Coordinates of C-alpha atoms in Angstrom, one line a residue:
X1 CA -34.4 -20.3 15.8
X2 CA -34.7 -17.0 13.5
X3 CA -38.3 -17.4 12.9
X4 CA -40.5 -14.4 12.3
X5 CA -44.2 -14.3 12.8
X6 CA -44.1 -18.4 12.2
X7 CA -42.2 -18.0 8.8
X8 CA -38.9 -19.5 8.6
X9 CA -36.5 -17.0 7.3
X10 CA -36.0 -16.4 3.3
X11 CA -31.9 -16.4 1.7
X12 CA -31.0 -14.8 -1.3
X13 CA -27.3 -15.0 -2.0
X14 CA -26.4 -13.2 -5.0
X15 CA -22.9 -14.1 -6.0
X16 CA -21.3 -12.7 -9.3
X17 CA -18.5 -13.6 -11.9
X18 CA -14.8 -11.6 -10.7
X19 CA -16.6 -8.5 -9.6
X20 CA -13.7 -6.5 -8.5
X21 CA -13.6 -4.9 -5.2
X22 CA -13.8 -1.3 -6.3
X23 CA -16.5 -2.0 -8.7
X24 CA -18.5 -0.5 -6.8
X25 CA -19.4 3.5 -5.8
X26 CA -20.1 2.0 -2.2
X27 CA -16.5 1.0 -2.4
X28 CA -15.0 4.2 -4.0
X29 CA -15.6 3.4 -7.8
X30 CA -15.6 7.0 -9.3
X31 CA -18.4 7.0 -12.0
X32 CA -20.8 6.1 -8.9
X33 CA -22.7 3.7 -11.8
X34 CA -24.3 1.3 -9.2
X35 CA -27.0 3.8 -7.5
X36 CA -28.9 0.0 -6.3
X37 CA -26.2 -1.5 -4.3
X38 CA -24.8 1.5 -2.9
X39 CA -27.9 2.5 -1.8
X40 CA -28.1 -1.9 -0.3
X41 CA -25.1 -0.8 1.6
X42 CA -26.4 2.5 2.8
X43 CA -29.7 0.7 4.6
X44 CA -27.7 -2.6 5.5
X45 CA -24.0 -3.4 6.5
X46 CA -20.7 -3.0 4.2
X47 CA -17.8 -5.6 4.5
X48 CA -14.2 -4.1 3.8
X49 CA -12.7 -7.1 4.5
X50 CA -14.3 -10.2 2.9
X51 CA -12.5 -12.7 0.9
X52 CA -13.2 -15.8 -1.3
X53 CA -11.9 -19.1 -1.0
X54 CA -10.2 -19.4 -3.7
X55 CA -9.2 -17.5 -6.4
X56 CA -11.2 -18.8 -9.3
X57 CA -14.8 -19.2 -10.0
X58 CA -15.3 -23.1 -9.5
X59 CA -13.7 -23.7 -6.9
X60 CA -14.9 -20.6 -4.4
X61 CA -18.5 -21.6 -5.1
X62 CA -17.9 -24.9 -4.0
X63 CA -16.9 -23.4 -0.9
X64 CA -19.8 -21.2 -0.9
X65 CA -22.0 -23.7 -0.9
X66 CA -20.2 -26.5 1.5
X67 CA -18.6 -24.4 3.8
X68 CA -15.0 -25.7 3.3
X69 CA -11.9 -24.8 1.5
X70 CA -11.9 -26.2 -2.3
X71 CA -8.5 -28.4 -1.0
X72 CA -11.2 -30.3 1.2
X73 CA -13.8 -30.1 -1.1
X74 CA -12.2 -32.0 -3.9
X75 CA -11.8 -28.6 -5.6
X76 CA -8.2 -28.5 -6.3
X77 CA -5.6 -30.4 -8.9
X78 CA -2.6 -32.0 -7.7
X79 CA -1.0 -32.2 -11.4
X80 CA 1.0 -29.3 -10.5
X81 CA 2.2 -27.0 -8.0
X82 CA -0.2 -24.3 -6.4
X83 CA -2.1 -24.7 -10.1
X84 CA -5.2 -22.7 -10.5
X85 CA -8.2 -25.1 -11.9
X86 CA -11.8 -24.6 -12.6
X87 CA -14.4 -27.2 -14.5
X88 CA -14.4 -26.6 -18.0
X89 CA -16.2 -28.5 -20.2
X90 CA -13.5 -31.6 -20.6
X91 CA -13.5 -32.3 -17.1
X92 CA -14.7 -35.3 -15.5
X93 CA -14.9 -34.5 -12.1
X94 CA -17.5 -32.4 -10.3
X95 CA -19.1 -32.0 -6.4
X96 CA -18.4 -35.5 -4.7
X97 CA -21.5 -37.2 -3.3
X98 CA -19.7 -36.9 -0.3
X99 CA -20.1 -33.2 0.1
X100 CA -22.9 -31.5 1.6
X101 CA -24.3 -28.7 0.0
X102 CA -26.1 -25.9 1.5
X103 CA -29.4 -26.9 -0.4
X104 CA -29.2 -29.9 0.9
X105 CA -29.5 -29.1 4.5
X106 CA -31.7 -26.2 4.0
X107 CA -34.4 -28.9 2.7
X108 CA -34.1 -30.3 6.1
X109 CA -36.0 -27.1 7.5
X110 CA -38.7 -26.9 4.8
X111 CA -36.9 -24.4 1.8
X112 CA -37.2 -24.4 -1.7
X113 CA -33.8 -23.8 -3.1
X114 CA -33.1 -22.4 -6.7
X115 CA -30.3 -21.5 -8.5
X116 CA -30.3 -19.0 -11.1
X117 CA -27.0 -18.8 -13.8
X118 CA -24.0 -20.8 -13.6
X119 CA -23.7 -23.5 -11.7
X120 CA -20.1 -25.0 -12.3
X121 CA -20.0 -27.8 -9.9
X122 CA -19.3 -30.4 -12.7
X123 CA -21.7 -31.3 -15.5
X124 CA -22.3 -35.0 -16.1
X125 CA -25.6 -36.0 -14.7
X126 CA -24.1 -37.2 -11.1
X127 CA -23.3 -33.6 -10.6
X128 CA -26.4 -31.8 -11.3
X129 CA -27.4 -29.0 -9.1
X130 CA -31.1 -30.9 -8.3
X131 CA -29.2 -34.3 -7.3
X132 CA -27.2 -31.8 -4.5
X133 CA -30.3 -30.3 -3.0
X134 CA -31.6 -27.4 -5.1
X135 CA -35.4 -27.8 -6.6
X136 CA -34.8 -25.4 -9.4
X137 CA -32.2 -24.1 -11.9
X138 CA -32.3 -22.2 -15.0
X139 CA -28.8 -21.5 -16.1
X140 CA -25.9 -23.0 -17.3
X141 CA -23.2 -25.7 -15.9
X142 CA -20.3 -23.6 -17.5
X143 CA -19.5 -20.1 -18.4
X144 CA -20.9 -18.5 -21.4
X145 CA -17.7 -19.1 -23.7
X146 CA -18.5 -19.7 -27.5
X147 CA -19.6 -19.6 -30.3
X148 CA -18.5 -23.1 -30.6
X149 CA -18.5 -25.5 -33.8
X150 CA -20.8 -28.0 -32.1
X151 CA -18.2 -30.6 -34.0
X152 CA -14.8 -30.4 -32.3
X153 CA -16.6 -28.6 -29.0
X154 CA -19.9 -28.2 -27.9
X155 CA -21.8 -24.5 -27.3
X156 CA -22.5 -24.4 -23.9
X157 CA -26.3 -25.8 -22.9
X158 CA -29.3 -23.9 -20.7
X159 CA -30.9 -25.8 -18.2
X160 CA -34.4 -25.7 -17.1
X161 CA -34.6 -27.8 -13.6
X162 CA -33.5 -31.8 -15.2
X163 CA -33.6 -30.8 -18.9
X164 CA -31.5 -28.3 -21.3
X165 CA -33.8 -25.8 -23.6
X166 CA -31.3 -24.5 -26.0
X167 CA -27.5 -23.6 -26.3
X168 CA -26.0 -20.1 -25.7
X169 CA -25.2 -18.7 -29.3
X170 CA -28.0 -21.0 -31.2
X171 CA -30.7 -20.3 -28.6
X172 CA -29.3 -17.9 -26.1
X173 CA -27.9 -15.0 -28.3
X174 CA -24.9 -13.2 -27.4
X175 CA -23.3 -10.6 -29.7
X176 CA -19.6 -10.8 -29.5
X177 CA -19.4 -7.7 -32.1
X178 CA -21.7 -5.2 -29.8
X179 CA -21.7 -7.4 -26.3
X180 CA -25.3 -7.1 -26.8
X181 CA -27.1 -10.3 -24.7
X182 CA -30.6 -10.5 -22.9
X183 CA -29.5 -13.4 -20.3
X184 CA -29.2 -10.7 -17.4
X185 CA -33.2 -9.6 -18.3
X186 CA -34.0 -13.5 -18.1
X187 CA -32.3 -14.3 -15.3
X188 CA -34.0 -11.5 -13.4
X189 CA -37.2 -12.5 -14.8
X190 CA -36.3 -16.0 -13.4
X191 CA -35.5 -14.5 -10.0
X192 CA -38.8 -12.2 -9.3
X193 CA -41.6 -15.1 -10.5
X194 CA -39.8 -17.6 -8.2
X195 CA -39.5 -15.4 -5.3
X196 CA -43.4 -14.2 -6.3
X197 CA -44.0 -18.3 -6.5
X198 CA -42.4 -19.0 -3.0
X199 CA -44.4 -15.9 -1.8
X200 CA -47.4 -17.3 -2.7
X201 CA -47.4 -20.1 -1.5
X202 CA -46.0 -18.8 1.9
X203 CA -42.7 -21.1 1.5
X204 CA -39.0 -20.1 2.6
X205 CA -36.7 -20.5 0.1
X206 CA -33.3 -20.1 -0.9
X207 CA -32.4 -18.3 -3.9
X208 CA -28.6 -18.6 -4.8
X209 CA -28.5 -15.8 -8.1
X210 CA -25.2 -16.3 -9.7
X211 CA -24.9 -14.5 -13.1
X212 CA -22.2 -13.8 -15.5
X213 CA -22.1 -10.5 -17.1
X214 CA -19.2 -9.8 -15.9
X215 CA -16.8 -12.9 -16.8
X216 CA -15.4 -12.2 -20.2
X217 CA -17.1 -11.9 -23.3
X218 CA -19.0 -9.5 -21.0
X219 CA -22.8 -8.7 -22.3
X220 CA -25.5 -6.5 -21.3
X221 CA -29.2 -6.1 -23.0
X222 CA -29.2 -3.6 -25.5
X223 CA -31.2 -1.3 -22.9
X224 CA -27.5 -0.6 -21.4
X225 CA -25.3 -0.7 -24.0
X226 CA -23.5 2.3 -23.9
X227 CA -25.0 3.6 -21.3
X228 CA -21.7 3.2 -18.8
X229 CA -18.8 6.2 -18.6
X230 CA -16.5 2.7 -18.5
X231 CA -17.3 0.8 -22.0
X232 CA -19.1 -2.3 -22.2
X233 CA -17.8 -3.7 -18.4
X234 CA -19.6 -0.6 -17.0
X235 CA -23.1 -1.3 -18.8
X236 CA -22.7 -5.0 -17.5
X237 CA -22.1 -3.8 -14.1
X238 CA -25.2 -1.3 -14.2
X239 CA -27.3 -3.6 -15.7
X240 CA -26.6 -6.1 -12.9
X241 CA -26.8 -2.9 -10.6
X242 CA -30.6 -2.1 -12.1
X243 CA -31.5 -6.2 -11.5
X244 CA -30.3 -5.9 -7.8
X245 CA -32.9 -2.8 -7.2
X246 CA -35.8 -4.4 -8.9
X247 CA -35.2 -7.8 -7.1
X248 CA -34.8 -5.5 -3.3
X249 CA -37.6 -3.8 -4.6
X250 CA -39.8 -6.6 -5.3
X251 CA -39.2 -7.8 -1.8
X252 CA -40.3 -4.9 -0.1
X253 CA -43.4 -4.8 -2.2
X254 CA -44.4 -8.0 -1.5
X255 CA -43.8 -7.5 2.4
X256 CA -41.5 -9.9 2.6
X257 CA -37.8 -7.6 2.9
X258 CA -37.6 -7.7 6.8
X259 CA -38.0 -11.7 6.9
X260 CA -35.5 -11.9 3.3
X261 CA -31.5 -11.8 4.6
X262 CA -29.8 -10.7 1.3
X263 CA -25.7 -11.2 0.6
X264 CA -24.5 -9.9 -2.1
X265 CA -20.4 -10.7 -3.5
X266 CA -18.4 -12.5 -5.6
X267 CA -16.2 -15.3 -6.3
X268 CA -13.3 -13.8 -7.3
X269 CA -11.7 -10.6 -7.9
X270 CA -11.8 -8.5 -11.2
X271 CA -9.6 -10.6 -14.0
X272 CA -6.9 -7.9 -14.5
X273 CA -6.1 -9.8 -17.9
X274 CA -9.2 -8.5 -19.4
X275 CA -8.7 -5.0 -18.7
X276 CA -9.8 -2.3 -19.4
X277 CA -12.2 -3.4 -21.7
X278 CA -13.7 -6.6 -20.4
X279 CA -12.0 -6.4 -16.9
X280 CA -13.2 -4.2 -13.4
X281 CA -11.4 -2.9 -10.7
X282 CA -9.6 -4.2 -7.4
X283 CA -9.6 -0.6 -6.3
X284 CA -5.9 -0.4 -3.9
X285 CA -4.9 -4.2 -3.8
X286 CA -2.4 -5.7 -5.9
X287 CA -3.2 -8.1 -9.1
X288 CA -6.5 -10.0 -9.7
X289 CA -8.1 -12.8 -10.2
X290 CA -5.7 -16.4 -10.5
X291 CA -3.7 -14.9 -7.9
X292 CA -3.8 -15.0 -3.8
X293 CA -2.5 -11.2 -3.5
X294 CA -5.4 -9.0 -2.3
X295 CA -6.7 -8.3 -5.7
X296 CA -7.4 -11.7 -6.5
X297 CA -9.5 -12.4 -3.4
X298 CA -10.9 -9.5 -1.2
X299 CA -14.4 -9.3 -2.7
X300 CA -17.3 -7.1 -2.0
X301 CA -19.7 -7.8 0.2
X302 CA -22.8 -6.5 1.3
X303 CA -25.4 -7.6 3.9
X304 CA -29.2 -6.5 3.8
X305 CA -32.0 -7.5 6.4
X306 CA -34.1 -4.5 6.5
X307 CA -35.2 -4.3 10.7
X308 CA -32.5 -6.2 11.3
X309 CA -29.2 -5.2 10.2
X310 CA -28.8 -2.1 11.5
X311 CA -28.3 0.8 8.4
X312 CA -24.9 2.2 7.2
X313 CA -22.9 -0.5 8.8
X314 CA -19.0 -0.7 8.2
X315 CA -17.7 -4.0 9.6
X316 CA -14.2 -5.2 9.5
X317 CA -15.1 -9.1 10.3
X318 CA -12.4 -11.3 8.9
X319 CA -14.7 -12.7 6.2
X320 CA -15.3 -15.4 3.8
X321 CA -17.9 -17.0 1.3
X322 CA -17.5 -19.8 3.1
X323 CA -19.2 -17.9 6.3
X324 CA -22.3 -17.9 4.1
X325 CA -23.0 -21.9 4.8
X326 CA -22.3 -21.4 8.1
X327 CA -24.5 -18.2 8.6
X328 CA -27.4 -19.2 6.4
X329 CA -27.6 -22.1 8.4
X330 CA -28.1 -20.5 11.6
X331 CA -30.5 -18.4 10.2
X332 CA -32.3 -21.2 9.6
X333 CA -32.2 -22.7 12.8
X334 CA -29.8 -25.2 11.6
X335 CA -26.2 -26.5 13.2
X336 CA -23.3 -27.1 10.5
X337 CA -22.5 -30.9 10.0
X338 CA -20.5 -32.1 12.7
X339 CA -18.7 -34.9 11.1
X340 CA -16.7 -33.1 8.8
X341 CA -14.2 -30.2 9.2
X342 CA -16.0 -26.8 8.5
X343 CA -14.0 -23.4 7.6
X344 CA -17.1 -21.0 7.6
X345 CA -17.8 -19.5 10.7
X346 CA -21.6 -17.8 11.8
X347 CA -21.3 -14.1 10.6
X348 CA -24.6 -13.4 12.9
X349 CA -22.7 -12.0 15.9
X350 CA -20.6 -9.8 13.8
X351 CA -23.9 -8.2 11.2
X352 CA -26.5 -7.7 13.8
X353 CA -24.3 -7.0 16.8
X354 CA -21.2 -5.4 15.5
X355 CA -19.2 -8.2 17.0
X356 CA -15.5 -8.8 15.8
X357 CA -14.5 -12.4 16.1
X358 CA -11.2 -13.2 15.8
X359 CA -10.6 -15.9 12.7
X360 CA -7.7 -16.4 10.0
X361 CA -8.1 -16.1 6.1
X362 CA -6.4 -19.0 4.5
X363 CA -5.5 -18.2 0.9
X364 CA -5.0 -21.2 -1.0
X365 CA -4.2 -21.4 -4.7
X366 CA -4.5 -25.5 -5.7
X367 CA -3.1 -27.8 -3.5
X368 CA -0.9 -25.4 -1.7
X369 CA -1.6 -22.4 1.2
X370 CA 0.2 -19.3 -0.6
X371 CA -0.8 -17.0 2.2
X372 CA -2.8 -16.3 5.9
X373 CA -3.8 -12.9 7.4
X374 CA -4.5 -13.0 10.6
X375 CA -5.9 -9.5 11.8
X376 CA -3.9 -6.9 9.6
X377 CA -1.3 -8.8 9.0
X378 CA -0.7 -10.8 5.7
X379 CA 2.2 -13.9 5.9
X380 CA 3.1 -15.1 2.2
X381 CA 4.6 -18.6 2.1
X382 CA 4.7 -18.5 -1.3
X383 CA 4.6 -16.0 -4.3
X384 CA 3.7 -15.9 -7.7
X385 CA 1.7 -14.7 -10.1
X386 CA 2.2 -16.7 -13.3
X387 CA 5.1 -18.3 -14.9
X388 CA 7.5 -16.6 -17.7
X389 CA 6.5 -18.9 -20.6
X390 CA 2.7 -17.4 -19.7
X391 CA 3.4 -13.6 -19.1
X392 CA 5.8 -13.9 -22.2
X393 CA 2.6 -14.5 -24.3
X394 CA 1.1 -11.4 -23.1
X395 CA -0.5 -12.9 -19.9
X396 CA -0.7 -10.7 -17.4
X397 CA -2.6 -11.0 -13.9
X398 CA -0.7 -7.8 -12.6
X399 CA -0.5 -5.2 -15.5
X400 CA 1.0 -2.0 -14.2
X401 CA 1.7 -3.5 -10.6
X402 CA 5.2 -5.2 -10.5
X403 CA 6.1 -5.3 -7.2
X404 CA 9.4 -6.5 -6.8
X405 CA 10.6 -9.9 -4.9
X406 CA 6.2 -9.6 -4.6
X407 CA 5.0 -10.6 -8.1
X408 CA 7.2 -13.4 -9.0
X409 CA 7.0 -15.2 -12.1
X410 CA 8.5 -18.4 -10.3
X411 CA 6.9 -20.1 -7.9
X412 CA 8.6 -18.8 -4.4
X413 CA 9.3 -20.4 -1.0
X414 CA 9.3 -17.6 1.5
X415 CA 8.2 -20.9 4.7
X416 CA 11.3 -20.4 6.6
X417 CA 10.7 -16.2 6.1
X418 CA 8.0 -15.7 5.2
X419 CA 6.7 -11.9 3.4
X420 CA 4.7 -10.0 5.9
X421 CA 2.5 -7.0 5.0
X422 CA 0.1 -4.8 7.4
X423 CA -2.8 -4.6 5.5
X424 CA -3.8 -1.7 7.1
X425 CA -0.9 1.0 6.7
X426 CA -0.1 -0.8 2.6
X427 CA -3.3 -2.3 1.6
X428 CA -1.5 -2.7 -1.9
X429 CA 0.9 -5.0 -0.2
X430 CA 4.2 -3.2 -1.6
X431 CA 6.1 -2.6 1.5
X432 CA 6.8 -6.0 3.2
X433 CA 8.3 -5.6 7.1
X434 CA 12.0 -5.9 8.2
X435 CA 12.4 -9.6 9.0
X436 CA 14.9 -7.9 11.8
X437 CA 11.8 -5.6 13.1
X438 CA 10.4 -6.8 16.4
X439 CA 7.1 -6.2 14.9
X440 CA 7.7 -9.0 11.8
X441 CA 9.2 -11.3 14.8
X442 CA 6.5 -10.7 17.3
X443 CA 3.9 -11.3 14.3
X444 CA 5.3 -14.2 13.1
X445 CA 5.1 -16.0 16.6
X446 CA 1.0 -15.7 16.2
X447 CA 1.2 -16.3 12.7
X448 CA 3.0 -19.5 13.2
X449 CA 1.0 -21.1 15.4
X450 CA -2.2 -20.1 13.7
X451 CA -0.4 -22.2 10.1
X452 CA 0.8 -25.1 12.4
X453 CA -3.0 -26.1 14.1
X454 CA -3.9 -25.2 10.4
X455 CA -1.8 -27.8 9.2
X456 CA -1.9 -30.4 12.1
X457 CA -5.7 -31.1 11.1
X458 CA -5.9 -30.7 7.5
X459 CA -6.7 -33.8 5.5
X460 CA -6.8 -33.1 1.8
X461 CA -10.0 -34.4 -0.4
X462 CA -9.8 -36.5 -3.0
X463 CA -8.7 -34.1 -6.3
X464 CA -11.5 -34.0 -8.6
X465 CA -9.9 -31.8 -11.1
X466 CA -6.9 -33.9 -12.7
X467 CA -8.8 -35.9 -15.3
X468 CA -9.9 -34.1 -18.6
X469 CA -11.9 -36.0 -21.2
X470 CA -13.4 -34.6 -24.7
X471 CA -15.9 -37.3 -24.2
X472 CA -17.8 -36.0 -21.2
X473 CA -18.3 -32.5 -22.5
X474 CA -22.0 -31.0 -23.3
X475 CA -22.4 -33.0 -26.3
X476 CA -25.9 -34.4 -25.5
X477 CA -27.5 -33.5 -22.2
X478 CA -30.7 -33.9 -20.8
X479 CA -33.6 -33.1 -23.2
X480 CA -31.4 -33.0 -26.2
X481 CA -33.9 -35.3 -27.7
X482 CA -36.3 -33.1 -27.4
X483 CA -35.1 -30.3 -29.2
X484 CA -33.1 -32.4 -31.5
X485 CA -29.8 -30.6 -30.5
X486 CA -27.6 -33.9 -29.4
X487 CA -24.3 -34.0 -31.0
X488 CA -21.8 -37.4 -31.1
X489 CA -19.5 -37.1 -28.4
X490 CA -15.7 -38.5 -29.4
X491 CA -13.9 -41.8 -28.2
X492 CA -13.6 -41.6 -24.8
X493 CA -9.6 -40.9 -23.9
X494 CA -8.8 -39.2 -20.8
X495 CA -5.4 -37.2 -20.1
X496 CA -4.5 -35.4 -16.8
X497 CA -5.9 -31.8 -17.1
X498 CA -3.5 -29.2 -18.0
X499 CA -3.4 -26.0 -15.9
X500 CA -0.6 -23.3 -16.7
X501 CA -1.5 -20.8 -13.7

């Protein structure tokens, strides 16, 4: 067990809305705005090669948090074709009781778990984060969209622990004019008293700090507006950058930094459609977020464990968010469930003794496996980045990047053949291989047999994101009495959810 001097181990995973991968300097951003986390990755360990499960914010942080791929999970839609979908607030599924959550298990070994920001797991009462294992939230169940008309839809509700205490726009101010929002400041806030709390009281805990700047409208307190060489998605980032030092910081002045394992990333890459304005950067790969090129799922990633991880670390682990159950877990002293098929793998071997284990990336997108690296190589059995009715309206996941026969705007087969890249010499995944080339042949054999065993023992979960009902969204939650802030939901009438990515 990872216990030092007789204190289980603290977690602080701090995952962020589409952070692209070069978003960072640590990762070659060139306004070298994020002084906090490049200086994280100078005294811990950087990963190049980390990935999400998916490539959209729901569904990757329900693989964060159980370990498995969103098409076990329940995470996926089968009302069309390798469809992107996400819990907004019509849906009317949400984390299945069946699911076991990191929280959950981490109880089992005596932590207090809280999550800060937005939880989007499902919100009707049955999915609540404290009914799956975490003690404390203040944040949201959905993203930050609005203003709303409270009549035909609902503005977004905060949550403190079981009850809401206001709505973003009425309560929670955000300025669509300037970008100008405080929720960063209060979620920091939220972050240092409950780590100062847990210190107190000499309790391990688990703090999972997901926060939204970034996702479009993007804010940032008025503090850093304007303060970023790249517009308003720059201050969000620095502000997020500052809240990072002061939370590392805080650690270390409360002794507690060599016995706190801290992961930074995020759950899916920069949204390309947003930029340049409310959009980062994915740095080389191709496209962004909604699709399973590189762009859309190679995060970054940082590890921290001051005595532990040794400093200025570069590792090229196979990686995934889903490796964050699995390794938080063992730094717990904890073994993953064993009646249930998990896809994250301990990290351990690879952060504290430069071990490479050898592991495939599945890239799903829905119901569908789109593409697999294993090692450098990248096999697509599919393409696509959106169809031609959506990029004809302007929506674009891959502005500037047409690759051709690569960024399809129909859905692809490429099973029989399928593309191959080696991430390594065209990290933009531009130049596929010769099908003739002994290398693509040779490649392909491994490959193959990696997707067949894949395959062979995967048993899809129950789809919790085809139903979509006006009547379940936020019209009165929790402590709406309270505050007097309940609106009338509609007549309950539920359709199958639309998706058009």
């Amino acid at each position: 067990e990872h216990r030092q001097h007789g204190i289980l181990l603290r977690l602080l995973l701090c995952s962020f809305l589409q952070m692209g991968w070069g978003d960072l300097g640590a990762f070659g951003e060139p306004s070298k705005e994020t002084p906090n986390l490049d200086q994280m990755a100078s005294e811990g360990m950087l990963f190049m090669d980390f990935y999400t499960a998916n490539p959209l914010c729901s569904p990757s942080r329900a693989a964060l948090l159980t370990g498995r791929l969103p098409v076990r999970n329940g995470f996926y839609t089968t009302n069309g074709h390798a469809r992107n979908a996400y819990t907004p607030q019509d849906i009317v599924g949400g984390i299945p009781d069946s699911e076991l959550l990191l929280p959950e298990l981490l109880k089992k070994a005596g932590y207090v778990n809280k999550i800060i920001g937005k939880w989007h797991l499902g919100h009707r009462p049955q999915f609540h984060p404290l009914k799956h294992g975490f003690d404390e939230w203040f944040g949201s169940p959905n993203c930050h969209f609005g203003p709303y008309d409270n009549k035909a839809v609902p503005n977004i509700p905060v949550y403190r622990d079981w009850e809401m205490i206001g709505r973003y726009y009425e309560d929670f101010k955000i300025d669509l004019k300037t970008g100008e929002a405080n929720l960063t400041q209060i979620y920091l806030q939220e972050a240092l008293d409950f780590i100062s709390r847990q210190q107190a009281s000499q309790q391990p805990f688990f703090l999972y700090w997901a926060i939204d700047a970034t996702h479009a409208p993007v804010y940032a307190s008025k503090h850093f507006l304007g303060s970023s060489q790249r517009g308003l998605y720059g201050d969000a980032i620095r502000e997020i950058d500052d809240s990072i030092g002061k939370i590392l910081k805080h650690l270390q002045k409360l002794g507690i930094s060599e016995n706190t394992f801290v992961f930074f990333t995020s759950d899916n890459g920069a949204a390309l459609i947003s930029a340049p304005k409310q959009g980062g950067s994915n740095g080389r790969f191709l496209c962004g977020k909604q699709t399973t090129f590189e762009g859309g799922m190679r995060e970054p990633a940082i590890a921290w464990w001051p005595g532990h991880i040794p400093a200025g670390g570069v590792s090229h682990q196979l990686g995934n968010v889903m490796d964050l159950f699995t390794t938080s877990l063992s730094l717990a002293g904890l073994q993953p469930p064993s009646d249930r098929q998990i896809d994250g793998i301990d990290l351990l071997p690879a952060i504290l003794q430069g071990k490479l284990i050898d592991r495939p990336i599945f890239y799903y997108r829905g119901n569908e496996m789109m593409a697999v690296r294993v090692g450098l190589y990248k096999a697509h059995y599919w393409t696509w980045s959106n169809s031609w009715e959506e990029y004809s309206k302007g929506i674009d996941f891959c502005p500037g990047q047409n690759v051709s026969g690569v960024t399809t705007h129909t859905q692809e087969e490429h099973t029989t053949l399928p593309l191959l890249f080696h991430l390594g010499r065209d990290p933009g995944e531009k130049y596929p291989l010769s099908f003739a080339s002994e290398e693509y042949q040779g490649v392909m054999e491994r490959i193959s047999a990696v997707v067949q065993q894949h395959k062979e023992t995967m048993v899809p979960g129950v789809p919790q994101l085809n139903v979509c009902d006006k009547a379940v969204m936020n019209w009165s939650p929790p402590g709406c009495e309270k505050l007097g802030k309940c609106l009338q939901p509609p007549e309950s009438n539920p359709k199958k959810c639309f998706w058009p990515h």
